[in-house]
Amino acid sequence: MTSASAPGKVILFGEHAVVSGTAALGGAIDLRARVTVQDLPGRILIDACDLCLKKFSLDLITGQVVSSDAVHFTRYVSAVLKDFDAQDLRVEIKSDLPMASGLGSSAAIVVATTAALSQHLGLGLSKKEIAERSHRIEKSVQHGLGSPMDTALASFGGYLQVSDDILPLDLPELEMIVGYTKQPHDTRSEVAKVQSMRSRYPDLVGPIFQAIGAISGRAVPLIREQRLASLGELMNVNHGLLEALGVGTRELCELVYAARGAGQALGAKLTGAGGGGCMIALPAPGGSAALITALKQARGLAFPVKIGCEGVRLESDLG
Ligand code: PMV
Protein backbone atom coordinates (compact mmCIF):
# COMPACT_ATOMS: atom_id res chain seq x y z
CA MET A 1 0.00 0.00 0.00
CA THR A 2 1.37 3.45 -0.89
CA SER A 3 0.02 6.88 0.08
CA ALA A 4 0.95 10.33 -1.16
CA SER A 5 -0.52 13.74 -0.49
CA ALA A 6 -0.38 17.05 -2.34
CA PRO A 7 -1.54 20.55 -1.41
CA GLY A 8 -4.18 22.80 -2.90
CA LYS A 9 -3.37 26.40 -3.76
CA VAL A 10 -4.56 29.96 -3.77
CA ILE A 11 -3.76 32.57 -6.38
CA LEU A 12 -2.67 35.61 -4.38
CA PHE A 13 -2.44 38.05 -7.28
CA GLY A 14 -2.57 38.14 -11.05
CA GLU A 15 -5.34 35.80 -12.18
CA HIS A 16 -6.76 36.40 -15.69
CA ALA A 17 -4.01 38.87 -16.61
CA VAL A 18 -1.58 35.92 -16.49
CA VAL A 19 -3.44 34.34 -19.41
CA SER A 20 -2.11 37.23 -21.51
CA GLY A 21 1.43 36.91 -20.20
CA THR A 22 1.75 39.20 -17.15
CA ALA A 23 2.94 37.79 -13.79
CA ALA A 24 0.75 35.97 -11.27
CA LEU A 25 1.67 34.85 -7.77
CA GLY A 26 0.31 31.70 -6.13
CA GLY A 27 1.02 29.71 -3.01
CA ALA A 28 0.47 26.12 -1.84
CA ILE A 29 -1.89 25.81 1.13
CA ASP A 30 -2.11 23.43 4.08
CA LEU A 31 -5.28 21.72 2.82
CA ARG A 32 -4.31 18.53 1.01
CA ALA A 33 -5.58 15.65 -1.10
CA ARG A 34 -4.37 12.22 0.06
CA VAL A 35 -4.32 9.26 -2.31
CA THR A 36 -3.67 5.66 -1.31
CA VAL A 37 -3.11 2.88 -3.84
CA GLN A 38 -3.06 -0.83 -3.10
CA ASP A 39 -3.13 -4.01 -5.13
CA LEU A 40 -6.56 -5.39 -5.94
CA PRO A 41 -6.17 -8.27 -8.42
CA GLY A 42 -8.67 -8.29 -11.26
CA ARG A 43 -10.28 -4.94 -10.44
CA ILE A 44 -9.83 -1.17 -10.60
CA LEU A 45 -11.76 0.54 -7.81
CA ILE A 46 -11.81 4.25 -6.93
CA ASP A 47 -13.20 5.46 -3.60
CA ALA A 48 -13.48 9.17 -2.90
CA CYS A 49 -14.62 11.60 -0.27
CA ASP A 50 -13.98 15.31 0.22
CA LEU A 51 -14.81 18.21 2.48
CA CYS A 52 -18.11 18.92 0.76
CA LEU A 53 -19.43 15.59 -0.55
CA LYS A 54 -23.07 16.47 -0.31
CA LYS A 55 -24.54 16.25 -3.81
CA PHE A 56 -26.00 12.85 -4.54
CA SER A 57 -27.96 11.59 -7.50
CA LEU A 58 -29.68 8.26 -7.88
CA ASP A 59 -29.40 6.23 -11.05
CA LEU A 60 -32.85 4.74 -11.35
CA ILE A 61 -31.81 2.07 -13.82
CA THR A 62 -29.02 0.55 -11.76
CA GLY A 63 -30.23 1.80 -8.39
CA GLN A 64 -26.71 3.03 -7.77
CA VAL A 65 -26.17 6.19 -5.73
CA VAL A 66 -23.66 8.40 -7.47
CA SER A 67 -22.09 11.52 -6.02
CA SER A 68 -21.43 14.13 -8.69
CA ASP A 69 -18.34 15.32 -6.78
CA ALA A 70 -17.04 11.75 -6.73
CA VAL A 71 -17.57 11.55 -10.50
CA HIS A 72 -15.46 14.69 -10.80
CA PHE A 73 -12.70 13.07 -8.71
CA THR A 74 -12.73 9.79 -10.57
CA ARG A 75 -12.37 11.48 -13.95
CA TYR A 76 -8.94 12.79 -12.95
CA VAL A 77 -7.84 9.58 -11.22
CA SER A 78 -8.90 7.44 -14.21
CA ALA A 79 -6.81 9.66 -16.48
CA VAL A 80 -3.74 9.10 -14.29
CA LEU A 81 -4.33 5.33 -14.17
CA LYS A 82 -4.67 5.27 -17.94
CA ASP A 83 -1.49 7.30 -18.38
CA PHE A 84 0.43 4.75 -16.28
CA ASP A 85 -1.45 1.84 -17.86
CA ALA A 86 -2.09 0.78 -14.26
CA GLN A 87 -4.52 -2.05 -13.39
CA ASP A 88 -5.46 -4.33 -10.49
CA LEU A 89 -5.61 -1.47 -8.01
CA ARG A 90 -7.80 0.18 -5.42
CA VAL A 91 -7.33 3.95 -5.26
CA GLU A 92 -8.70 5.83 -2.27
CA ILE A 93 -8.90 9.62 -2.27
CA LYS A 94 -9.48 11.78 0.77
CA SER A 95 -9.43 15.49 0.14
CA ASP A 96 -9.70 18.54 2.39
CA LEU A 97 -10.39 20.65 -0.71
CA PRO A 98 -13.81 21.50 -2.13
CA MET A 99 -14.02 20.67 -5.86
CA ALA A 100 -14.22 23.32 -8.59
CA SER A 101 -13.72 26.11 -6.08
CA GLY A 102 -10.42 27.55 -7.37
CA LEU A 103 -8.35 25.87 -4.64
CA GLY A 104 -6.58 23.49 -7.01
CA SER A 105 -8.28 20.28 -5.88
CA SER A 106 -8.01 18.51 -9.24
CA ALA A 107 -4.30 19.29 -9.52
CA ALA A 108 -3.73 18.07 -5.95
CA ILE A 109 -5.51 14.80 -6.75
CA VAL A 110 -3.63 14.28 -10.03
CA VAL A 111 -0.25 15.04 -8.42
CA ALA A 112 -0.88 12.86 -5.34
CA THR A 113 -2.12 9.97 -7.52
CA THR A 114 0.88 10.33 -9.84
CA ALA A 115 3.30 10.33 -6.88
CA ALA A 116 1.61 7.36 -5.20
CA LEU A 117 1.60 5.34 -8.44
CA SER A 118 5.20 6.25 -9.23
CA GLN A 119 6.21 4.85 -5.85
CA HIS A 120 3.90 1.83 -6.02
CA LEU A 121 5.15 0.85 -9.47
CA GLY A 122 8.79 1.51 -8.55
CA LEU A 123 9.25 4.26 -11.16
CA GLY A 124 10.89 6.80 -8.85
CA LEU A 125 9.69 9.91 -10.70
CA SER A 126 11.28 13.18 -9.54
CA LYS A 127 9.09 16.12 -8.42
CA LYS A 128 9.82 17.81 -11.75
CA GLU A 129 8.68 14.72 -13.65
CA ILE A 130 5.58 14.45 -11.44
CA ALA A 131 4.76 18.13 -12.10
CA GLU A 132 5.18 17.82 -15.89
CA ARG A 133 3.28 14.57 -16.19
CA SER A 134 0.47 15.86 -13.92
CA HIS A 135 0.12 19.06 -15.92
CA ARG A 136 -0.21 17.08 -19.14
CA ILE A 137 -2.81 14.77 -17.57
CA GLU A 138 -4.85 17.59 -15.98
CA LYS A 139 -4.87 19.45 -19.29
CA SER A 140 -6.06 16.37 -21.16
CA VAL A 141 -9.04 15.97 -18.80
CA GLN A 142 -9.81 19.69 -19.12
CA HIS A 143 -9.65 19.61 -22.94
CA GLY A 144 -6.45 21.60 -23.25
CA LEU A 145 -7.19 24.13 -20.49
CA GLY A 146 -5.13 24.52 -17.32
CA SER A 147 -2.18 26.70 -16.46
CA PRO A 148 0.85 24.86 -15.07
CA MET A 149 0.51 26.82 -11.79
CA ASP A 150 -1.79 24.39 -9.97
CA THR A 151 0.14 21.21 -10.72
CA ALA A 152 3.49 22.97 -10.12
CA LEU A 153 2.33 24.27 -6.72
CA ALA A 154 0.89 20.85 -5.81
CA SER A 155 4.26 19.30 -6.72
CA PHE A 156 6.81 21.81 -5.42
CA GLY A 157 4.81 23.66 -2.75
CA GLY A 158 5.90 27.10 -1.53
CA TYR A 159 5.21 30.12 -3.72
CA LEU A 160 5.47 30.41 -7.49
CA GLN A 161 5.53 33.38 -9.81
CA VAL A 162 4.08 32.44 -13.17
CA SER A 163 4.36 34.39 -16.40
CA ASP A 164 6.04 32.92 -19.46
CA ASP A 165 7.90 30.57 -17.16
CA ILE A 166 7.53 29.41 -13.57
CA LEU A 167 9.78 30.87 -10.90
CA PRO A 168 9.89 29.45 -7.35
CA LEU A 169 10.08 32.19 -4.71
CA ASP A 170 11.51 31.80 -1.23
CA LEU A 171 8.97 33.64 0.93
CA PRO A 172 7.71 33.21 4.50
CA GLU A 173 4.40 31.48 5.25
CA LEU A 174 1.32 33.69 5.40
CA GLU A 175 -1.98 33.02 7.11
CA MET A 176 -5.17 33.94 5.32
CA ILE A 177 -8.85 33.15 5.65
CA VAL A 178 -10.63 31.52 2.71
CA GLY A 179 -14.30 32.26 2.16
CA TYR A 180 -16.03 29.77 -0.15
CA THR A 181 -19.29 30.88 -1.76
CA LYS A 182 -20.35 27.20 -2.00
CA GLN A 183 -20.86 27.84 -5.70
CA PRO A 184 -18.62 25.87 -8.03
CA HIS A 185 -17.04 27.98 -10.73
CA ASP A 186 -16.18 27.31 -14.33
CA THR A 187 -12.68 28.56 -15.06
CA ARG A 188 -13.04 27.99 -18.80
CA SER A 189 -16.09 30.23 -19.21
CA GLU A 190 -14.67 33.00 -16.97
CA VAL A 191 -11.43 33.03 -18.99
CA ALA A 192 -13.41 33.14 -22.24
CA LYS A 193 -15.51 36.03 -20.91
CA VAL A 194 -12.45 38.09 -19.95
CA GLN A 195 -10.61 37.33 -23.19
CA SER A 196 -13.68 38.35 -25.19
CA MET A 197 -13.78 41.63 -23.28
CA ARG A 198 -10.10 42.09 -24.04
CA SER A 199 -10.65 41.68 -27.77
CA ARG A 200 -13.58 44.13 -27.72
CA TYR A 201 -11.87 46.75 -25.50
CA PRO A 202 -8.12 46.27 -25.93
CA ASP A 203 -7.39 49.87 -24.95
CA LEU A 204 -9.21 49.40 -21.62
CA VAL A 205 -8.44 45.80 -20.70
CA GLY A 206 -4.74 46.02 -21.70
CA PRO A 207 -3.96 48.62 -19.01
CA ILE A 208 -6.00 46.66 -16.44
CA PHE A 209 -3.88 43.57 -17.18
CA GLN A 210 -0.71 45.69 -16.90
CA ALA A 211 -1.84 47.04 -13.52
CA ILE A 212 -2.64 43.53 -12.27
CA GLY A 213 0.79 42.32 -13.39
CA ALA A 214 2.43 45.27 -11.61
CA ILE A 215 0.57 44.36 -8.39
CA SER A 216 1.93 40.78 -8.57
CA GLY A 217 5.47 42.17 -8.83
CA ARG A 218 5.00 44.67 -5.99
CA ALA A 219 3.54 42.02 -3.68
CA VAL A 220 6.70 39.88 -3.56
CA PRO A 221 8.88 42.19 -1.40
CA LEU A 222 5.86 43.01 0.78
CA ILE A 223 5.44 39.31 1.65
CA ARG A 224 9.18 38.93 2.13
CA GLU A 225 9.28 41.90 4.53
CA GLN A 226 5.91 41.01 6.12
CA ARG A 227 4.48 44.45 5.31
CA LEU A 228 0.95 43.17 5.70
CA ALA A 229 -1.00 46.44 5.70
CA SER A 230 0.40 47.31 2.26
CA LEU A 231 -0.14 43.75 1.05
CA GLY A 232 -3.81 43.99 2.09
CA GLU A 233 -4.13 47.26 0.21
CA LEU A 234 -2.85 45.57 -2.96
CA MET A 235 -5.38 42.76 -2.48
CA ASN A 236 -8.16 45.36 -2.44
CA VAL A 237 -6.84 47.02 -5.60
CA ASN A 238 -6.50 43.65 -7.37
CA HIS A 239 -10.07 42.76 -6.40
CA GLY A 240 -11.34 46.03 -7.86
CA LEU A 241 -9.57 45.32 -11.15
CA LEU A 242 -11.03 41.80 -11.29
CA GLU A 243 -14.45 43.32 -10.68
CA ALA A 244 -13.80 45.63 -13.62
CA LEU A 245 -13.14 42.53 -15.72
CA GLY A 246 -16.57 41.20 -14.76
CA VAL A 247 -15.60 38.06 -12.83
CA GLY A 248 -17.03 39.10 -9.47
CA THR A 249 -20.41 37.79 -8.31
CA ARG A 250 -22.80 39.07 -5.69
CA GLU A 251 -21.85 36.20 -3.36
CA LEU A 252 -18.10 36.73 -3.80
CA CYS A 253 -18.40 40.47 -3.25
CA GLU A 254 -20.62 40.00 -0.21
CA LEU A 255 -17.85 37.88 1.32
CA VAL A 256 -15.19 40.43 0.36
CA TYR A 257 -17.17 43.29 1.91
CA ALA A 258 -18.11 41.22 4.97
CA ALA A 259 -14.40 40.57 5.56
CA ARG A 260 -13.46 44.22 5.16
CA GLY A 261 -16.52 45.37 7.16
CA ALA A 262 -15.59 43.17 10.09
CA GLY A 263 -12.65 45.51 10.52
CA GLN A 264 -10.42 42.50 10.86
CA ALA A 265 -9.22 42.18 7.28
CA LEU A 266 -6.22 44.13 6.05
CA GLY A 267 -7.41 43.27 2.55
CA ALA A 268 -9.68 40.88 0.67
CA LYS A 269 -10.08 39.72 -2.92
CA LEU A 270 -11.56 36.93 -4.97
CA THR A 271 -9.06 34.20 -5.81
CA GLY A 272 -8.92 32.19 -9.03
CA ALA A 273 -11.16 32.60 -12.01
CA GLY A 274 -14.17 34.12 -10.18
CA GLY A 275 -17.79 33.61 -11.17
CA GLY A 276 -18.16 31.66 -7.89
CA GLY A 277 -15.53 29.76 -5.97
CA CYS A 278 -13.51 31.46 -3.26
CA MET A 279 -12.20 34.75 -1.90
CA ILE A 280 -9.27 35.26 0.44
CA ALA A 281 -8.86 37.74 3.27
CA LEU A 282 -5.69 38.78 5.08
CA PRO A 283 -6.49 39.00 8.79
CA ALA A 284 -5.20 41.79 11.00
CA PRO A 285 -3.07 40.34 13.82
CA GLY A 286 -5.41 38.47 16.17
CA GLY A 287 -8.38 39.04 13.85
CA SER A 288 -8.85 35.57 12.33
CA ALA A 289 -11.71 34.37 14.55
CA ALA A 290 -13.79 37.54 14.00
CA LEU A 291 -13.12 37.32 10.28
CA ILE A 292 -14.31 33.70 10.10
CA THR A 293 -17.47 34.65 12.01
CA ALA A 294 -18.14 37.57 9.63
CA LEU A 295 -17.72 35.32 6.55
CA LYS A 296 -20.02 32.65 8.00
CA GLN A 297 -22.64 35.30 8.77
CA ALA A 298 -22.41 36.29 5.10
CA ARG A 299 -23.31 32.65 4.24
CA GLY A 300 -19.80 31.56 3.26
CA LEU A 301 -17.88 28.49 4.25
CA ALA A 302 -14.83 29.99 6.02
CA PHE A 303 -11.57 28.39 7.10
CA PRO A 304 -8.00 29.51 7.83
CA VAL A 305 -5.17 28.45 5.54
CA LYS A 306 -1.43 28.74 5.72
CA ILE A 307 0.16 29.74 2.41
CA GLY A 308 3.61 28.64 1.26
CA CYS A 309 3.28 25.02 2.45
CA GLU A 310 5.02 21.81 1.49
CA GLY A 311 4.43 20.20 -1.91
CA VAL A 312 3.79 16.56 -2.76
CA ARG A 313 5.09 13.99 -0.29
CA LEU A 314 4.84 10.27 0.31
CA GLU A 315 2.78 9.58 3.41
CA SER A 316 3.72 5.97 3.81
CA ASP A 317 5.02 3.04 1.86
CA LEU A 318 3.89 -0.17 3.44
CA GLY A 319 4.28 -2.37 0.39
O1 PMV B 1 -10.00 29.06 -11.09
P1 PMV B 1 -8.59 28.73 -10.92
O2 PMV B 1 -8.15 28.84 -9.49
O3 PMV B 1 -8.20 27.50 -11.59
O4 PMV B 1 -7.75 29.92 -11.54
C1 PMV B 1 -7.74 30.23 -12.87
C2 PMV B 1 -6.74 31.32 -13.07
C3 PMV B 1 -6.88 32.04 -14.40
O5 PMV B 1 -5.85 33.03 -14.42
C4 PMV B 1 -8.21 32.73 -14.50
C5 PMV B 1 -6.71 31.08 -15.58
C6 PMV B 1 -5.32 30.53 -15.77
O6 PMV B 1 -5.20 29.52 -16.50
O7 PMV B 1 -4.33 31.10 -15.28
PDB file of C-alpha atoms in Angstrom, residues 79-258:
ATOM      1  CA  ALA A  79      -6.811   9.664 -16.484  1.00  0.00           C
ATOM      2  CA  VAL A  80      -3.737   9.105 -14.291  1.00  0.00           C
ATOM      3  CA  LEU A  81      -4.334   5.333 -14.170  1.00  0.00           C
ATOM      4  CA  LYS A  82      -4.673   5.274 -17.944  1.00  0.00           C
ATOM      5  CA  ASP A  83      -1.494   7.303 -18.383  1.00  0.00           C
ATOM      6  CA  PHE A  84       0.430   4.749 -16.283  1.00  0.00           C
ATOM      7  CA  ASP A  85      -1.455   1.839 -17.864  1.00  0.00           C
ATOM      8  CA  ALA A  86      -2.093   0.780 -14.255  1.00  0.00           C
ATOM      9  CA  GLN A  87      -4.519  -2.047 -13.385  1.00  0.00           C
ATOM     10  CA  ASP A  88      -5.460  -4.325 -10.493  1.00  0.00           C
ATOM     11  CA  LEU A  89      -5.614  -1.468  -8.007  1.00  0.00           C
ATOM     12  CA  ARG A  90      -7.802   0.177  -5.422  1.00  0.00           C
ATOM     13  CA  VAL A  91      -7.327   3.950  -5.260  1.00  0.00           C
ATOM     14  CA  GLU A  92      -8.698   5.826  -2.271  1.00  0.00           C
ATOM     15  CA  ILE A  93      -8.897   9.622  -2.273  1.00  0.00           C
ATOM     16  CA  LYS A  94      -9.482  11.784   0.769  1.00  0.00           C
ATOM     17  CA  SER A  95      -9.428  15.495   0.137  1.00  0.00           C
ATOM     18  CA  ASP A  96      -9.704  18.545   2.393  1.00  0.00           C
ATOM     19  CA  LEU A  97     -10.392  20.654  -0.710  1.00  0.00           C
ATOM     20  CA  PRO A  98     -13.814  21.500  -2.129  1.00  0.00           C
ATOM     21  CA  MET A  99     -14.018  20.666  -5.863  1.00  0.00           C
ATOM     22  CA  ALA A 100     -14.215  23.317  -8.589  1.00  0.00           C
ATOM     23  CA  SER A 101     -13.719  26.115  -6.081  1.00  0.00           C
ATOM     24  CA  GLY A 102     -10.418  27.548  -7.373  1.00  0.00           C
ATOM     25  CA  LEU A 103      -8.352  25.873  -4.636  1.00  0.00           C
ATOM     26  CA  GLY A 104      -6.580  23.495  -7.010  1.00  0.00           C
ATOM     27  CA  SER A 105      -8.282  20.285  -5.878  1.00  0.00           C
ATOM     28  CA  SER A 106      -8.015  18.506  -9.240  1.00  0.00           C
ATOM     29  CA  ALA A 107      -4.298  19.287  -9.520  1.00  0.00           C
ATOM     30  CA  ALA A 108      -3.726  18.074  -5.947  1.00  0.00           C
ATOM     31  CA  ILE A 109      -5.512  14.802  -6.753  1.00  0.00           C
ATOM     32  CA  VAL A 110      -3.632  14.284 -10.026  1.00  0.00           C
ATOM     33  CA  VAL A 111      -0.251  15.045  -8.416  1.00  0.00           C
ATOM     34  CA  ALA A 112      -0.880  12.861  -5.344  1.00  0.00           C
ATOM     35  CA  THR A 113      -2.115   9.975  -7.517  1.00  0.00           C
ATOM     36  CA  THR A 114       0.882  10.329  -9.841  1.00  0.00           C
ATOM     37  CA  ALA A 115       3.300  10.334  -6.883  1.00  0.00           C
ATOM     38  CA  ALA A 116       1.607   7.359  -5.202  1.00  0.00           C
ATOM     39  CA  LEU A 117       1.599   5.339  -8.436  1.00  0.00           C
ATOM     40  CA  SER A 118       5.200   6.253  -9.234  1.00  0.00           C
ATOM     41  CA  GLN A 119       6.214   4.851  -5.854  1.00  0.00           C
ATOM     42  CA  HIS A 120       3.905   1.833  -6.017  1.00  0.00           C
ATOM     43  CA  LEU A 121       5.145   0.850  -9.472  1.00  0.00           C
ATOM     44  CA  GLY A 122       8.790   1.512  -8.551  1.00  0.00           C
ATOM     45  CA  LEU A 123       9.248   4.258 -11.157  1.00  0.00           C
ATOM     46  CA  GLY A 124      10.892   6.797  -8.847  1.00  0.00           C
ATOM     47  CA  LEU A 125       9.695   9.913 -10.698  1.00  0.00           C
ATOM     48  CA  SER A 126      11.280  13.184  -9.540  1.00  0.00           C
ATOM     49  CA  LYS A 127       9.087  16.120  -8.422  1.00  0.00           C
ATOM     50  CA  LYS A 128       9.823  17.811 -11.746  1.00  0.00           C
ATOM     51  CA  GLU A 129       8.677  14.720 -13.650  1.00  0.00           C
ATOM     52  CA  ILE A 130       5.576  14.448 -11.438  1.00  0.00           C
ATOM     53  CA  ALA A 131       4.762  18.128 -12.101  1.00  0.00           C
ATOM     54  CA  GLU A 132       5.184  17.824 -15.890  1.00  0.00           C
ATOM     55  CA  ARG A 133       3.278  14.572 -16.194  1.00  0.00           C
ATOM     56  CA  SER A 134       0.472  15.863 -13.923  1.00  0.00           C
ATOM     57  CA  HIS A 135       0.116  19.064 -15.920  1.00  0.00           C
ATOM     58  CA  ARG A 136      -0.206  17.083 -19.136  1.00  0.00           C
ATOM     59  CA  ILE A 137      -2.812  14.768 -17.566  1.00  0.00           C
ATOM     60  CA  GLU A 138      -4.847  17.589 -15.985  1.00  0.00           C
ATOM     61  CA  LYS A 139      -4.874  19.453 -19.291  1.00  0.00           C
ATOM     62  CA  SER A 140      -6.059  16.365 -21.162  1.00  0.00           C
ATOM     63  CA  VAL A 141      -9.036  15.969 -18.796  1.00  0.00           C
ATOM     64  CA  GLN A 142      -9.815  19.692 -19.123  1.00  0.00           C
ATOM     65  CA  HIS A 143      -9.651  19.608 -22.936  1.00  0.00           C
ATOM     66  CA  GLY A 144      -6.447  21.601 -23.251  1.00  0.00           C
ATOM     67  CA  LEU A 145      -7.187  24.126 -20.491  1.00  0.00           C
ATOM     68  CA  GLY A 146      -5.130  24.518 -17.325  1.00  0.00           C
ATOM     69  CA  SER A 147      -2.181  26.701 -16.457  1.00  0.00           C
ATOM     70  CA  PRO A 148       0.849  24.859 -15.065  1.00  0.00           C
ATOM     71  CA  MET A 149       0.506  26.821 -11.792  1.00  0.00           C
ATOM     72  CA  ASP A 150      -1.793  24.395  -9.975  1.00  0.00           C
ATOM     73  CA  THR A 151       0.139  21.210 -10.721  1.00  0.00           C
ATOM     74  CA  ALA A 152       3.494  22.972 -10.125  1.00  0.00           C
ATOM     75  CA  LEU A 153       2.332  24.269  -6.716  1.00  0.00           C
ATOM     76  CA  ALA A 154       0.891  20.848  -5.808  1.00  0.00           C
ATOM     77  CA  SER A 155       4.264  19.297  -6.720  1.00  0.00           C
ATOM     78  CA  PHE A 156       6.814  21.808  -5.420  1.00  0.00           C
ATOM     79  CA  GLY A 157       4.808  23.664  -2.753  1.00  0.00           C
ATOM     80  CA  GLY A 158       5.898  27.102  -1.527  1.00  0.00           C
ATOM     81  CA  TYR A 159       5.207  30.124  -3.720  1.00  0.00           C
ATOM     82  CA  LEU A 160       5.468  30.412  -7.488  1.00  0.00           C
ATOM     83  CA  GLN A 161       5.533  33.381  -9.809  1.00  0.00           C
ATOM     84  CA  VAL A 162       4.080  32.445 -13.170  1.00  0.00           C
ATOM     85  CA  SER A 163       4.360  34.391 -16.403  1.00  0.00           C
ATOM     86  CA  ASP A 164       6.038  32.922 -19.464  1.00  0.00           C
ATOM     87  CA  ASP A 165       7.904  30.575 -17.158  1.00  0.00           C
ATOM     88  CA  ILE A 166       7.532  29.406 -13.565  1.00  0.00           C
ATOM     89  CA  LEU A 167       9.784  30.869 -10.896  1.00  0.00           C
ATOM     90  CA  PRO A 168       9.892  29.449  -7.350  1.00  0.00           C
ATOM     91  CA  LEU A 169      10.077  32.187  -4.706  1.00  0.00           C
ATOM     92  CA  ASP A 170      11.513  31.800  -1.232  1.00  0.00           C
ATOM     93  CA  LEU A 171       8.968  33.641   0.931  1.00  0.00           C
ATOM     94  CA  PRO A 172       7.706  33.210   4.501  1.00  0.00           C
ATOM     95  CA  GLU A 173       4.397  31.476   5.254  1.00  0.00           C
ATOM     96  CA  LEU A 174       1.315  33.693   5.399  1.00  0.00           C
ATOM     97  CA  GLU A 175      -1.979  33.025   7.115  1.00  0.00           C
ATOM     98  CA  MET A 176      -5.167  33.938   5.319  1.00  0.00           C
ATOM     99  CA  ILE A 177      -8.846  33.147   5.651  1.00  0.00           C
ATOM    100  CA  VAL A 178     -10.632  31.519   2.712  1.00  0.00           C
ATOM    101  CA  GLY A 179     -14.301  32.256   2.162  1.00  0.00           C
ATOM    102  CA  TYR A 180     -16.029  29.775  -0.150  1.00  0.00           C
ATOM    103  CA  THR A 181     -19.286  30.882  -1.756  1.00  0.00           C
ATOM    104  CA  LYS A 182     -20.346  27.203  -2.005  1.00  0.00           C
ATOM    105  CA  GLN A 183     -20.864  27.845  -5.701  1.00  0.00           C
ATOM    106  CA  PRO A 184     -18.615  25.869  -8.026  1.00  0.00           C
ATOM    107  CA  HIS A 185     -17.039  27.975 -10.727  1.00  0.00           C
ATOM    108  CA  ASP A 186     -16.181  27.309 -14.331  1.00  0.00           C
ATOM    109  CA  THR A 187     -12.677  28.565 -15.064  1.00  0.00           C
ATOM    110  CA  ARG A 188     -13.039  27.991 -18.801  1.00  0.00           C
ATOM    111  CA  SER A 189     -16.090  30.227 -19.206  1.00  0.00           C
ATOM    112  CA  GLU A 190     -14.666  32.996 -16.972  1.00  0.00           C
ATOM    113  CA  VAL A 191     -11.425  33.026 -18.988  1.00  0.00           C
ATOM    114  CA  ALA A 192     -13.408  33.139 -22.243  1.00  0.00           C
ATOM    115  CA  LYS A 193     -15.507  36.035 -20.907  1.00  0.00           C
ATOM    116  CA  VAL A 194     -12.449  38.092 -19.950  1.00  0.00           C
ATOM    117  CA  GLN A 195     -10.609  37.330 -23.188  1.00  0.00           C
ATOM    118  CA  SER A 196     -13.680  38.349 -25.193  1.00  0.00           C
ATOM    119  CA  MET A 197     -13.783  41.627 -23.275  1.00  0.00           C
ATOM    120  CA  ARG A 198     -10.096  42.086 -24.044  1.00  0.00           C
ATOM    121  CA  SER A 199     -10.652  41.682 -27.768  1.00  0.00           C
ATOM    122  CA  ARG A 200     -13.577  44.127 -27.724  1.00  0.00           C
ATOM    123  CA  TYR A 201     -11.872  46.751 -25.496  1.00  0.00           C
ATOM    124  CA  PRO A 202      -8.119  46.269 -25.935  1.00  0.00           C
ATOM    125  CA  ASP A 203      -7.394  49.871 -24.947  1.00  0.00           C
ATOM    126  CA  LEU A 204      -9.211  49.404 -21.620  1.00  0.00           C
ATOM    127  CA  VAL A 205      -8.437  45.802 -20.702  1.00  0.00           C
ATOM    128  CA  GLY A 206      -4.743  46.023 -21.702  1.00  0.00           C
ATOM    129  CA  PRO A 207      -3.960  48.623 -19.005  1.00  0.00           C
ATOM    130  CA  ILE A 208      -6.005  46.659 -16.437  1.00  0.00           C
ATOM    131  CA  PHE A 209      -3.883  43.574 -17.178  1.00  0.00           C
ATOM    132  CA  GLN A 210      -0.714  45.687 -16.898  1.00  0.00           C
ATOM    133  CA  ALA A 211      -1.841  47.040 -13.517  1.00  0.00           C
ATOM    134  CA  ILE A 212      -2.638  43.528 -12.273  1.00  0.00           C
ATOM    135  CA  GLY A 213       0.794  42.317 -13.385  1.00  0.00           C
ATOM    136  CA  ALA A 214       2.433  45.268 -11.605  1.00  0.00           C
ATOM    137  CA  ILE A 215       0.568  44.361  -8.394  1.00  0.00           C
ATOM    138  CA  SER A 216       1.928  40.784  -8.572  1.00  0.00           C
ATOM    139  CA  GLY A 217       5.466  42.171  -8.831  1.00  0.00           C
ATOM    140  CA  ARG A 218       5.002  44.667  -5.986  1.00  0.00           C
ATOM    141  CA  ALA A 219       3.536  42.020  -3.681  1.00  0.00           C
ATOM    142  CA  VAL A 220       6.696  39.883  -3.558  1.00  0.00           C
ATOM    143  CA  PRO A 221       8.878  42.195  -1.399  1.00  0.00           C
ATOM    144  CA  LEU A 222       5.857  43.010   0.785  1.00  0.00           C
ATOM    145  CA  ILE A 223       5.440  39.311   1.645  1.00  0.00           C
ATOM    146  CA  ARG A 224       9.180  38.926   2.131  1.00  0.00           C
ATOM    147  CA  GLU A 225       9.276  41.897   4.526  1.00  0.00           C
ATOM    148  CA  GLN A 226       5.909  41.010   6.123  1.00  0.00           C
ATOM    149  CA  ARG A 227       4.478  44.449   5.313  1.00  0.00           C
ATOM    150  CA  LEU A 228       0.952  43.173   5.700  1.00  0.00           C
ATOM    151  CA  ALA A 229      -1.000  46.438   5.699  1.00  0.00           C
ATOM    152  CA  SER A 230       0.405  47.305   2.260  1.00  0.00           C
ATOM    153  CA  LEU A 231      -0.144  43.747   1.055  1.00  0.00           C
ATOM    154  CA  GLY A 232      -3.806  43.991   2.091  1.00  0.00           C
ATOM    155  CA  GLU A 233      -4.134  47.262   0.213  1.00  0.00           C
ATOM    156  CA  LEU A 234      -2.853  45.575  -2.957  1.00  0.00           C
ATOM    157  CA  MET A 235      -5.385  42.763  -2.484  1.00  0.00           C
ATOM    158  CA  ASN A 236      -8.159  45.363  -2.442  1.00  0.00           C
ATOM    159  CA  VAL A 237      -6.840  47.020  -5.604  1.00  0.00           C
ATOM    160  CA  ASN A 238      -6.503  43.654  -7.372  1.00  0.00           C
ATOM    161  CA  HIS A 239     -10.066  42.763  -6.402  1.00  0.00           C
ATOM    162  CA  GLY A 240     -11.344  46.029  -7.861  1.00  0.00           C
ATOM    163  CA  LEU A 241      -9.572  45.323 -11.148  1.00  0.00           C
ATOM    164  CA  LEU A 242     -11.028  41.802 -11.288  1.00  0.00           C
ATOM    165  CA  GLU A 243     -14.449  43.323 -10.677  1.00  0.00           C
ATOM    166  CA  ALA A 244     -13.803  45.632 -13.617  1.00  0.00           C
ATOM    167  CA  LEU A 245     -13.138  42.534 -15.723  1.00  0.00           C
ATOM    168  CA  GLY A 246     -16.566  41.200 -14.764  1.00  0.00           C
ATOM    169  CA  VAL A 247     -15.597  38.059 -12.835  1.00  0.00           C
ATOM    170  CA  GLY A 248     -17.027  39.095  -9.470  1.00  0.00           C
ATOM    171  CA  THR A 249     -20.408  37.791  -8.313  1.00  0.00           C
ATOM    172  CA  ARG A 250     -22.804  39.070  -5.689  1.00  0.00           C
ATOM    173  CA  GLU A 251     -21.854  36.199  -3.357  1.00  0.00           C
ATOM    174  CA  LEU A 252     -18.103  36.734  -3.805  1.00  0.00           C
ATOM    175  CA  CYS A 253     -18.403  40.470  -3.254  1.00  0.00           C
ATOM    176  CA  GLU A 254     -20.616  40.001  -0.212  1.00  0.00           C
ATOM    177  CA  LEU A 255     -17.851  37.883   1.321  1.00  0.00           C
ATOM    178  CA  VAL A 256     -15.186  40.432   0.357  1.00  0.00           C
ATOM    179  CA  TYR A 257     -17.168  43.286   1.912  1.00  0.00           C
ATOM    180  CA  ALA A 258     -18.111  41.216   4.970  1.00  0.00           C
TER     181      ALA A 258
END
